[in-house]
PDB file of C-alpha atoms in Angstrom:
ATOM      1  CA  MET A   1    -122.806 -65.586 162.749  1.00 80.00           C
ATOM      2  CA  SER A   2    -122.539 -61.919 163.608  1.00 94.00           C
ATOM      3  CA  LEU A   3    -123.152 -60.587 167.113  1.00 99.00           C
ATOM      4  CA  THR A   4    -124.139 -57.045 168.017  1.00 99.00           C
ATOM      5  CA  LEU A   5    -122.825 -56.078 171.455  1.00 99.00           C
ATOM      6  CA  LEU A   6    -123.915 -53.028 173.430  1.00 99.00           C
ATOM      7  CA  THR A   7    -122.705 -51.441 176.647  1.00 99.00           C
ATOM      8  CA  TYR A   8    -124.831 -48.822 178.372  1.00 99.00           C
ATOM      9  CA  ASN A   9    -124.777 -47.043 181.729  1.00 98.00           C
ATOM     10  CA  ILE A  10    -128.467 -46.223 182.140  1.00 97.00           C
ATOM     11  CA  LEU A  11    -128.072 -43.942 185.210  1.00 96.00           C
ATOM     12  CA  THR A  12    -129.676 -45.084 188.460  1.00 93.00           C
ATOM     13  CA  GLY A  13    -131.942 -47.725 187.008  1.00 93.00           C
ATOM     14  CA  ALA A  14    -133.420 -45.465 184.313  1.00 93.00           C
ATOM     15  CA  ASN A  15    -135.484 -43.773 187.012  1.00 91.00           C
ATOM     16  CA  HIS A  16    -137.488 -40.526 186.833  1.00 88.00           C
ATOM     17  CA  GLY A  17    -139.507 -41.696 183.843  1.00 91.00           C
ATOM     18  CA  ARG A  18    -136.576 -42.618 181.593  1.00 95.00           C
ATOM     19  CA  LEU A  19    -137.334 -46.341 181.200  1.00 94.00           C
ATOM     20  CA  ASP A  20    -139.203 -45.846 177.913  1.00 95.00           C
ATOM     21  CA  ALA A  21    -136.308 -43.834 176.477  1.00 97.00           C
ATOM     22  CA  VAL A  22    -133.687 -46.360 177.584  1.00 97.00           C
ATOM     23  CA  CYS A  23    -135.697 -49.306 176.213  1.00 96.00           C
ATOM     24  CA  ALA A  24    -136.119 -47.468 172.915  1.00 97.00           C
ATOM     25  CA  VAL A  25    -132.343 -47.002 172.684  1.00 98.00           C
ATOM     26  CA  VAL A  26    -131.725 -50.694 173.352  1.00 98.00           C
ATOM     27  CA  ASP A  27    -134.418 -51.780 170.896  1.00 97.00           C
ATOM     28  CA  ALA A  28    -133.053 -49.506 168.164  1.00 98.00           C
ATOM     29  CA  ALA A  29    -129.530 -50.877 168.608  1.00 98.00           C
ATOM     30  CA  GLY A  30    -130.816 -54.457 168.371  1.00 98.00           C
ATOM     31  CA  PRO A  31    -128.098 -56.075 170.489  1.00 99.00           C
ATOM     32  CA  ASP A  32    -127.654 -59.795 170.890  1.00 99.00           C
ATOM     33  CA  VAL A  33    -126.018 -59.071 174.248  1.00 99.00           C
ATOM     34  CA  ALA A  34    -126.183 -55.801 176.183  1.00 99.00           C
ATOM     35  CA  ALA A  35    -124.005 -54.993 179.180  1.00 99.00           C
ATOM     36  CA  VAL A  36    -125.947 -52.622 181.417  1.00 98.00           C
ATOM     37  CA  GLN A  37    -124.672 -50.641 184.375  1.00 98.00           C
ATOM     38  CA  GLU A  38    -126.581 -48.993 187.248  1.00 97.00           C
ATOM     39  CA  LEU A  39    -129.390 -51.497 186.821  1.00 93.00           C
ATOM     40  CA  ARG A  40    -130.614 -51.480 190.392  1.00 81.00           C
ATOM     41  CA  GLY A  41    -131.797 -55.019 189.632  1.00 61.00           C
ATOM     42  CA  ASP A  42    -134.301 -53.594 187.169  1.00 69.00           C
ATOM     43  CA  PRO A  43    -136.546 -56.447 185.901  1.00 71.00           C
ATOM     44  CA  PRO A  44    -138.801 -54.175 183.771  1.00 87.00           C
ATOM     45  CA  LEU A  45    -135.867 -53.617 181.415  1.00 90.00           C
ATOM     46  CA  ALA A  46    -135.746 -57.342 180.634  1.00 91.00           C
ATOM     47  CA  ARG A  47    -139.498 -57.602 180.156  1.00 92.00           C
ATOM     48  CA  ARG A  48    -139.652 -54.532 177.964  1.00 92.00           C
ATOM     49  CA  THR A  49    -136.771 -55.582 175.717  1.00 94.00           C
ATOM     50  CA  GLY A  50    -137.727 -59.265 175.556  1.00 95.00           C
ATOM     51  CA  MET A  51    -134.242 -60.292 176.654  1.00 97.00           C
ATOM     52  CA  ARG A  52    -133.016 -62.465 179.518  1.00 97.00           C
ATOM     53  CA  LEU A  53    -131.314 -60.614 182.342  1.00 96.00           C
ATOM     54  CA  HIS A  54    -128.420 -61.829 184.478  1.00 96.00           C
ATOM     55  CA  VAL A  55    -127.607 -59.485 187.368  1.00 95.00           C
ATOM     56  CA  ALA A  56    -124.510 -59.289 189.560  1.00 95.00           C
ATOM     57  CA  PRO A  57    -125.196 -57.812 192.989  1.00 90.00           C
ATOM     58  CA  PRO A  58    -122.944 -54.957 194.089  1.00 91.00           C
ATOM     59  CA  HIS A  59    -120.637 -54.900 197.079  1.00 91.00           C
ATOM     60  CA  THR A  60    -121.533 -51.321 198.007  1.00 92.00           C
ATOM     61  CA  GLY A  61    -122.714 -49.679 194.770  1.00 93.00           C
ATOM     62  CA  GLN A  62    -125.348 -50.472 192.125  1.00 95.00           C
ATOM     63  CA  PRO A  63    -125.944 -53.742 190.242  1.00 96.00           C
ATOM     64  CA  VAL A  64    -124.661 -54.467 186.763  1.00 97.00           C
ATOM     65  CA  GLY A  65    -126.103 -56.997 184.373  1.00 97.00           C
ATOM     66  CA  LEU A  66    -126.220 -58.588 180.963  1.00 98.00           C
ATOM     67  CA  LEU A  67    -129.258 -58.730 178.714  1.00 98.00           C
ATOM     68  CA  VAL A  68    -129.105 -61.758 176.402  1.00 98.00           C
ATOM     69  CA  ALA A  69    -131.325 -62.234 173.344  1.00 98.00           C
ATOM     70  CA  PRO A  70    -133.556 -65.343 173.396  1.00 98.00           C
ATOM     71  CA  HIS A  71    -131.918 -66.964 170.375  1.00 98.00           C
ATOM     72  CA  LEU A  72    -128.511 -67.247 172.068  1.00 98.00           C
ATOM     73  CA  ARG A  73    -127.761 -70.362 174.101  1.00 98.00           C
ATOM     74  CA  VAL A  74    -126.329 -69.497 177.503  1.00 99.00           C
ATOM     75  CA  LEU A  75    -123.860 -72.163 178.604  1.00 99.00           C
ATOM     76  CA  ARG A  76    -122.874 -70.734 181.970  1.00 98.00           C
ATOM     77  CA  ARG A  77    -123.186 -67.536 183.945  1.00 98.00           C
ATOM     78  CA  GLY A  78    -121.878 -66.057 187.157  1.00 98.00           C
ATOM     79  CA  THR A  79    -120.164 -63.142 188.851  1.00 98.00           C
ATOM     80  CA  VAL A  80    -116.493 -62.208 188.656  1.00 98.00           C
ATOM     81  CA  PRO A  81    -114.760 -62.763 192.026  1.00 96.00           C
ATOM     82  CA  GLY A  82    -114.083 -59.426 193.658  1.00 94.00           C
ATOM     83  CA  PRO A  83    -115.185 -57.632 195.585  1.00 95.00           C
ATOM     84  CA  PHE A  84    -116.296 -55.029 193.055  1.00 97.00           C
ATOM     85  CA  HIS A  85    -117.993 -51.832 194.218  1.00 97.00           C
ATOM     86  CA  HIS A  86    -120.678 -52.223 191.537  1.00 96.00           C
ATOM     87  CA  GLY A  87    -120.313 -55.959 190.870  1.00 94.00           C
ATOM     88  CA  ALA A  88    -119.269 -57.711 187.649  1.00 98.00           C
ATOM     89  CA  ALA A  89    -121.553 -60.123 185.774  1.00 98.00           C
ATOM     90  CA  TRP A  90    -120.586 -62.664 183.119  1.00 99.00           C
ATOM     91  CA  VAL A  91    -122.311 -65.056 180.757  1.00 99.00           C
ATOM     92  CA  GLU A  92    -120.856 -67.660 178.427  1.00 99.00           C
ATOM     93  CA  VAL A  93    -122.776 -68.109 175.179  1.00 99.00           C
ATOM     94  CA  ALA A  94    -122.426 -70.631 172.376  1.00 98.00           C
ATOM     95  CA  THR A  95    -121.136 -69.355 169.018  1.00 97.00           C
ATOM     96  CA  GLU A  96    -119.977 -71.063 165.837  1.00 94.00           C
ATOM     97  CA  ALA A  97    -116.390 -70.369 166.877  1.00 94.00           C
ATOM     98  CA  GLY A  98    -116.880 -71.847 170.336  1.00 96.00           C
ATOM     99  CA  PRO A  99    -117.877 -70.501 173.749  1.00 98.00           C
ATOM    100  CA  LEU A 100    -117.684 -66.731 174.179  1.00 98.00           C
ATOM    101  CA  THR A 101    -117.595 -65.082 177.610  1.00 99.00           C
ATOM    102  CA  LEU A 102    -119.102 -61.603 177.933  1.00 99.00           C
ATOM    103  CA  VAL A 103    -118.638 -59.473 181.043  1.00 99.00           C
ATOM    104  CA  SER A 104    -120.492 -56.374 182.259  1.00 99.00           C
ATOM    105  CA  VAL A 105    -118.401 -54.138 184.508  1.00 99.00           C
ATOM    106  CA  HIS A 106    -118.629 -50.779 186.264  1.00 98.00           C
ATOM    107  CA  LEU A 107    -115.394 -49.798 187.956  1.00 98.00           C
ATOM    108  CA  PHE A 108    -115.147 -47.691 191.099  1.00 97.00           C
ATOM    109  CA  PRO A 109    -115.816 -44.024 190.275  1.00 93.00           C
ATOM    110  CA  TYR A 110    -113.580 -42.224 192.759  1.00 90.00           C
ATOM    111  CA  TRP A 111    -110.225 -43.666 193.815  1.00 90.00           C
ATOM    112  CA  GLY A 112    -107.714 -44.813 191.240  1.00 92.00           C
ATOM    113  CA  LEU A 113    -106.201 -47.452 193.508  1.00 94.00           C
ATOM    114  CA  VAL A 114    -109.576 -49.150 193.917  1.00 96.00           C
ATOM    115  CA  ARG A 115    -110.091 -49.119 190.141  1.00 96.00           C
ATOM    116  CA  LEU A 116    -106.641 -50.628 189.747  1.00 97.00           C
ATOM    117  CA  TYR A 117    -107.536 -53.439 192.165  1.00 98.00           C
ATOM    118  CA  GLU A 118    -110.771 -54.108 190.264  1.00 98.00           C
ATOM    119  CA  ALA A 119    -108.879 -54.085 186.950  1.00 99.00           C
ATOM    120  CA  ARG A 120    -106.508 -56.727 188.313  1.00 99.00           C
ATOM    121  CA  ARG A 121    -109.468 -58.924 189.238  1.00 98.00           C
ATOM    122  CA  LEU A 122    -110.905 -58.526 185.738  1.00 99.00           C
ATOM    123  CA  ALA A 123    -107.560 -59.309 184.125  1.00 99.00           C
ATOM    124  CA  ALA A 124    -107.186 -62.456 186.224  1.00 99.00           C
ATOM    125  CA  PHE A 125    -110.677 -63.584 185.224  1.00 99.00           C
ATOM    126  CA  ALA A 126    -110.047 -62.901 181.535  1.00 99.00           C
ATOM    127  CA  ALA A 127    -106.712 -64.726 181.601  1.00 98.00           C
ATOM    128  CA  ARG A 128    -108.521 -67.995 182.344  1.00 97.00           C
ATOM    129  CA  ARG A 129    -110.635 -67.739 179.183  1.00 97.00           C
ATOM    130  CA  GLU A 130    -109.519 -67.725 175.565  1.00 97.00           C
ATOM    131  CA  ARG A 131    -112.472 -65.843 174.068  1.00 98.00           C
ATOM    132  CA  VAL A 132    -113.684 -63.045 176.315  1.00 99.00           C
ATOM    133  CA  VAL A 133    -115.124 -59.542 175.900  1.00 99.00           C
ATOM    134  CA  LEU A 134    -115.295 -57.008 178.738  1.00 99.00           C
ATOM    135  CA  MET A 135    -117.870 -54.236 178.343  1.00 99.00           C
ATOM    136  CA  GLY A 136    -118.884 -51.401 180.586  1.00 99.00           C
ATOM    137  CA  ASP A 137    -118.260 -48.126 182.331  1.00 98.00           C
ATOM    138  CA  PHE A 138    -114.619 -48.349 183.374  1.00 98.00           C
ATOM    139  CA  ASN A 139    -114.621 -44.850 184.901  1.00 95.00           C
ATOM    140  CA  SER A 140    -111.075 -44.609 183.532  1.00 94.00           C
ATOM    141  CA  LEU A 141    -109.088 -42.702 180.969  1.00 91.00           C
ATOM    142  CA  ASP A 142    -106.890 -44.692 178.631  1.00 92.00           C
ATOM    143  CA  PRO A 143    -103.199 -44.122 177.826  1.00 90.00           C
ATOM    144  CA  TRP A 144    -103.673 -43.856 174.043  1.00 89.00           C
ATOM    145  CA  THR A 145    -106.264 -41.050 173.756  1.00 82.00           C
ATOM    146  CA  PRO A 146    -105.173 -37.378 174.045  1.00 77.00           C
ATOM    147  CA  TYR A 147    -106.973 -35.730 176.937  1.00 70.00           C
ATOM    148  CA  GLY A 148    -105.766 -32.161 176.729  1.00 64.00           C
ATOM    149  CA  GLU A 149    -109.317 -30.863 177.190  1.00 57.00           C
ATOM    150  CA  VAL A 150    -109.993 -32.812 180.368  1.00 56.00           C
ATOM    151  CA  ARG A 151    -109.801 -30.305 183.175  1.00 51.00           C
ATOM    152  CA  ARG A 152    -107.604 -31.124 186.104  1.00 49.00           C
ATOM    153  CA  ARG A 153    -110.424 -30.287 188.482  1.00 46.00           C
ATOM    154  CA  HIS A 154    -111.644 -33.830 187.841  1.00 52.00           C
ATOM    155  CA  ARG A 155    -109.384 -35.255 190.499  1.00 50.00           C
ATOM    156  CA  ARG A 156    -110.744 -38.766 190.199  1.00 56.00           C
ATOM    157  CA  TRP A 157    -108.879 -39.078 186.871  1.00 56.00           C
ATOM    158  CA  PHE A 158    -105.752 -37.059 187.572  1.00 57.00           C
ATOM    159  CA  GLY A 159    -102.825 -37.768 189.831  1.00 59.00           C
ATOM    160  CA  ARG A 160     -99.777 -35.669 190.425  1.00 60.00           C
ATOM    161  CA  GLY A 161     -98.217 -36.818 187.171  1.00 60.00           C
ATOM    162  CA  GLY A 162    -101.218 -36.307 184.888  1.00 68.00           C
ATOM    163  CA  PRO A 163    -104.145 -38.505 183.815  1.00 77.00           C
ATOM    164  CA  ASP A 164    -104.693 -41.630 185.906  1.00 84.00           C
ATOM    165  CA  THR A 165    -104.673 -44.299 183.203  1.00 92.00           C
ATOM    166  CA  ARG A 166    -103.411 -47.133 185.388  1.00 94.00           C
ATOM    167  CA  ALA A 167    -106.498 -49.343 185.220  1.00 97.00           C
ATOM    168  CA  MET A 168    -106.738 -49.258 181.427  1.00 97.00           C
ATOM    169  CA  ALA A 169    -102.975 -49.586 181.034  1.00 97.00           C
ATOM    170  CA  LEU A 170    -103.018 -52.703 183.204  1.00 98.00           C
ATOM    171  CA  LEU A 171    -105.798 -54.306 181.168  1.00 99.00           C
ATOM    172  CA  ALA A 172    -104.008 -53.480 177.921  1.00 98.00           C
ATOM    173  CA  GLY A 173    -100.779 -54.846 179.359  1.00 98.00           C
ATOM    174  CA  ARG A 174    -102.558 -58.137 180.034  1.00 98.00           C
ATOM    175  CA  GLY A 175    -103.426 -58.393 176.342  1.00 98.00           C
ATOM    176  CA  LEU A 176    -106.946 -56.966 176.257  1.00 99.00           C
ATOM    177  CA  VAL A 177    -107.632 -54.905 173.132  1.00 99.00           C
ATOM    178  CA  ASP A 178    -109.635 -51.668 173.026  1.00 99.00           C
ATOM    179  CA  VAL A 179    -112.094 -52.448 170.221  1.00 99.00           C
ATOM    180  CA  PHE A 180    -112.994 -48.818 169.533  1.00 98.00           C
ATOM    181  CA  HIS A 181    -109.335 -47.879 169.286  1.00 97.00           C
ATOM    182  CA  ARG A 182    -108.893 -50.686 166.764  1.00 98.00           C
ATOM    183  CA  VAL A 183    -111.963 -50.433 164.505  1.00 99.00           C
ATOM    184  CA  GLY A 184    -114.055 -47.560 165.883  1.00 98.00           C
ATOM    185  CA  THR A 185    -115.452 -44.643 163.922  1.00 98.00           C
ATOM    186  CA  GLY A 186    -116.464 -41.204 165.180  1.00 96.00           C
ATOM    187  CA  PRO A 187    -115.076 -39.160 168.069  1.00 90.00           C
ATOM    188  CA  GLY A 188    -115.648 -41.827 170.724  1.00 94.00           C
ATOM    189  CA  TRP A 189    -116.584 -39.620 173.688  1.00 94.00           C
ATOM    190  CA  THR A 190    -119.166 -41.304 175.919  1.00 96.00           C
ATOM    191  CA  VAL A 191    -119.761 -38.513 178.469  1.00 94.00           C
ATOM    192  CA  PRO A 192    -121.364 -36.096 179.115  1.00 92.00           C
ATOM    193  CA  THR A 193    -124.791 -36.007 177.473  1.00 95.00           C
ATOM    194  CA  ALA A 194    -127.488 -33.354 177.308  1.00 93.00           C
ATOM    195  CA  LEU A 195    -129.270 -35.067 180.202  1.00 93.00           C
ATOM    196  CA  GLY A 196    -126.436 -34.826 182.671  1.00 81.00           C
ATOM    197  CA  GLY A 197    -122.846 -35.430 183.573  1.00 73.00           C
ATOM    198  CA  ALA A 198    -121.883 -32.003 184.860  1.00 69.00           C
ATOM    199  CA  GLU A 199    -119.075 -33.726 186.753  1.00 67.00           C
ATOM    200  CA  PHE A 200    -117.569 -34.813 183.430  1.00 70.00           C
ATOM    201  CA  THR A 201    -115.603 -33.042 180.762  1.00 76.00           C
ATOM    202  CA  ARG A 202    -115.831 -34.676 177.330  1.00 83.00           C
ATOM    203  CA  SER A 203    -114.182 -38.045 177.893  1.00 88.00           C
ATOM    204  CA  ARG A 204    -114.298 -41.701 176.959  1.00 93.00           C
ATOM    205  CA  LEU A 205    -115.175 -43.831 179.983  1.00 95.00           C
ATOM    206  CA  ASP A 206    -117.129 -46.679 178.365  1.00 98.00           C
ATOM    207  CA  TYR A 207    -115.220 -49.413 176.562  1.00 99.00           C
ATOM    208  CA  VAL A 208    -115.412 -52.748 174.786  1.00 99.00           C
ATOM    209  CA  LEU A 209    -112.242 -54.757 175.473  1.00 99.00           C
ATOM    210  CA  ALA A 210    -111.512 -58.098 173.831  1.00 99.00           C
ATOM    211  CA  SER A 211    -109.003 -60.885 174.282  1.00 99.00           C
ATOM    212  CA  PRO A 212    -106.568 -61.410 171.372  1.00 98.00           C
ATOM    213  CA  ALA A 213    -108.471 -64.503 170.195  1.00 97.00           C
ATOM    214  CA  VAL A 214    -111.578 -62.377 169.621  1.00 98.00           C
ATOM    215  CA  ALA A 215    -110.307 -58.851 168.930  1.00 98.00           C
ATOM    216  CA  GLY A 216    -109.486 -59.478 165.283  1.00 98.00           C
ATOM    217  CA  ASP A 217    -113.069 -60.545 164.544  1.00 98.00           C
ATOM    218  CA  PHE A 218    -114.621 -57.181 165.429  1.00 99.00           C
ATOM    219  CA  THR A 219    -115.649 -55.272 162.322  1.00 98.00           C
ATOM    220  CA  ALA A 220    -117.175 -52.084 163.746  1.00 99.00           C
ATOM    221  CA  CYS A 221    -117.544 -50.036 166.914  1.00 99.00           C
ATOM    222  CA  ARG A 222    -119.178 -46.666 167.503  1.00 99.00           C
ATOM    223  CA  VAL A 223    -120.754 -44.471 170.141  1.00 99.00           C
ATOM    224  CA  LEU A 224    -124.497 -43.947 169.727  1.00 98.00           C
ATOM    225  CA  ASP A 225    -124.521 -40.194 170.249  1.00 96.00           C
ATOM    226  CA  GLY A 226    -127.776 -39.115 168.634  1.00 94.00           C
ATOM    227  CA  ALA A 227    -130.639 -37.073 170.063  1.00 96.00           C
ATOM    228  CA  ALA A 228    -132.396 -40.089 171.587  1.00 97.00           C
ATOM    229  CA  THR A 229    -129.373 -41.208 173.582  1.00 98.00           C
ATOM    230  CA  ALA A 230    -128.462 -37.661 174.605  1.00 96.00           C
ATOM    231  CA  SER A 231    -131.625 -37.409 176.704  1.00 95.00           C
ATOM    232  CA  ALA A 232    -131.860 -40.994 177.993  1.00 97.00           C
ATOM    233  CA  SER A 233    -128.832 -41.156 180.324  1.00 97.00           C
ATOM    234  CA  ASP A 234    -125.679 -39.308 181.339  1.00 95.00           C
ATOM    235  CA  HIS A 235    -123.601 -41.789 179.291  1.00 97.00           C
ATOM    236  CA  PHE A 236    -123.823 -42.554 175.591  1.00 98.00           C
ATOM    237  CA  PRO A 237    -123.983 -46.279 174.761  1.00 99.00           C
ATOM    238  CA  VAL A 238    -121.304 -48.036 172.726  1.00 99.00           C
ATOM    239  CA  VAL A 239    -122.174 -50.674 170.117  1.00 99.00           C
ATOM    240  CA  ALA A 240    -119.772 -53.134 168.479  1.00 99.00           C
ATOM    241  CA  THR A 241    -120.148 -55.812 165.810  1.00 99.00           C
ATOM    242  CA  LEU A 242    -118.400 -59.162 166.199  1.00 99.00           C
ATOM    243  CA  ALA A 243    -118.228 -61.490 163.194  1.00 97.00           C
ATOM    244  CA  THR A 244    -117.571 -64.942 164.626  1.00 87.00           C
ATOM    245  CA  PRO A 245    -115.682 -67.298 162.280  1.00 78.00           C
ATOM    246  CA  ASP A 246    -116.999 -70.776 161.585  1.00 73.00           C
ATOM    247  CA  PRO A 247    -114.837 -73.842 162.425  1.00 63.00           C
ATOM    248  CA  GLU A 248    -113.146 -73.616 158.996  1.00 61.00           C
ATOM    249  CA  GLY A 249    -112.004 -70.090 159.812  1.00 54.00           C
ATOM    250  CA  ARG A 250    -114.400 -68.193 157.547  1.00 52.00           C
ATOM    251  CA  SER A 251    -116.089 -65.170 159.101  1.00 50.00           C
ATOM    252  CA  ALA A 252    -119.830 -65.590 159.166  1.00 50.00           C
ATOM    253  CA  PRO A 253    -122.030 -62.888 157.618  1.00 51.00           C
TER     254      PRO A 253
END
């Protein structure tokens, strides 16, 4: 069994006539599970894609959610204990290798200390599950990517000592693996796009993170940075392929 996973910040509920473009991007990627940020509780997205939607309400921001393909059996679902500015949704699906928990997240965009708090809550949630994948807009730079081109005027990502990588460093320190860093191809930048993101310099803010029990089963990861995605949102989506092993340990096709 092979799963295609997608994470996508669709920008304020794909408003201003962008729903068709966003749905086309999702349909073209063909995900089994899609983590979506800035949903605004958008039910048309589920109807248009033919997927089931689980939404986590925000504390003060915008909802996040998970779109799940009809063929997958959902065992459980819920929200990660927070509070999270944008919320954090999770579903547990059945796979040949056992239950797999998938989380959609959107960390706080402004203050690094708030992101660090939210990262701690995510790490605590992930620590209670063997097979877990976190996907979303982490609004964070990571410690292992060179960011010489990121201008220091972006104060949300820079402290006095340089890039604020604390949230991603904490998650990595708790054992979560950056799937793109491990098996990704291409440059990896997820912002900005042609549509928007003037507040961004070319950066990677959107990630797929996996627990050690799952990380080794990912076979591919890339940013969908074509013309269609450049005009659909201010973030490019990230897609990853997970080959789940059967009980005898063989990776399924």
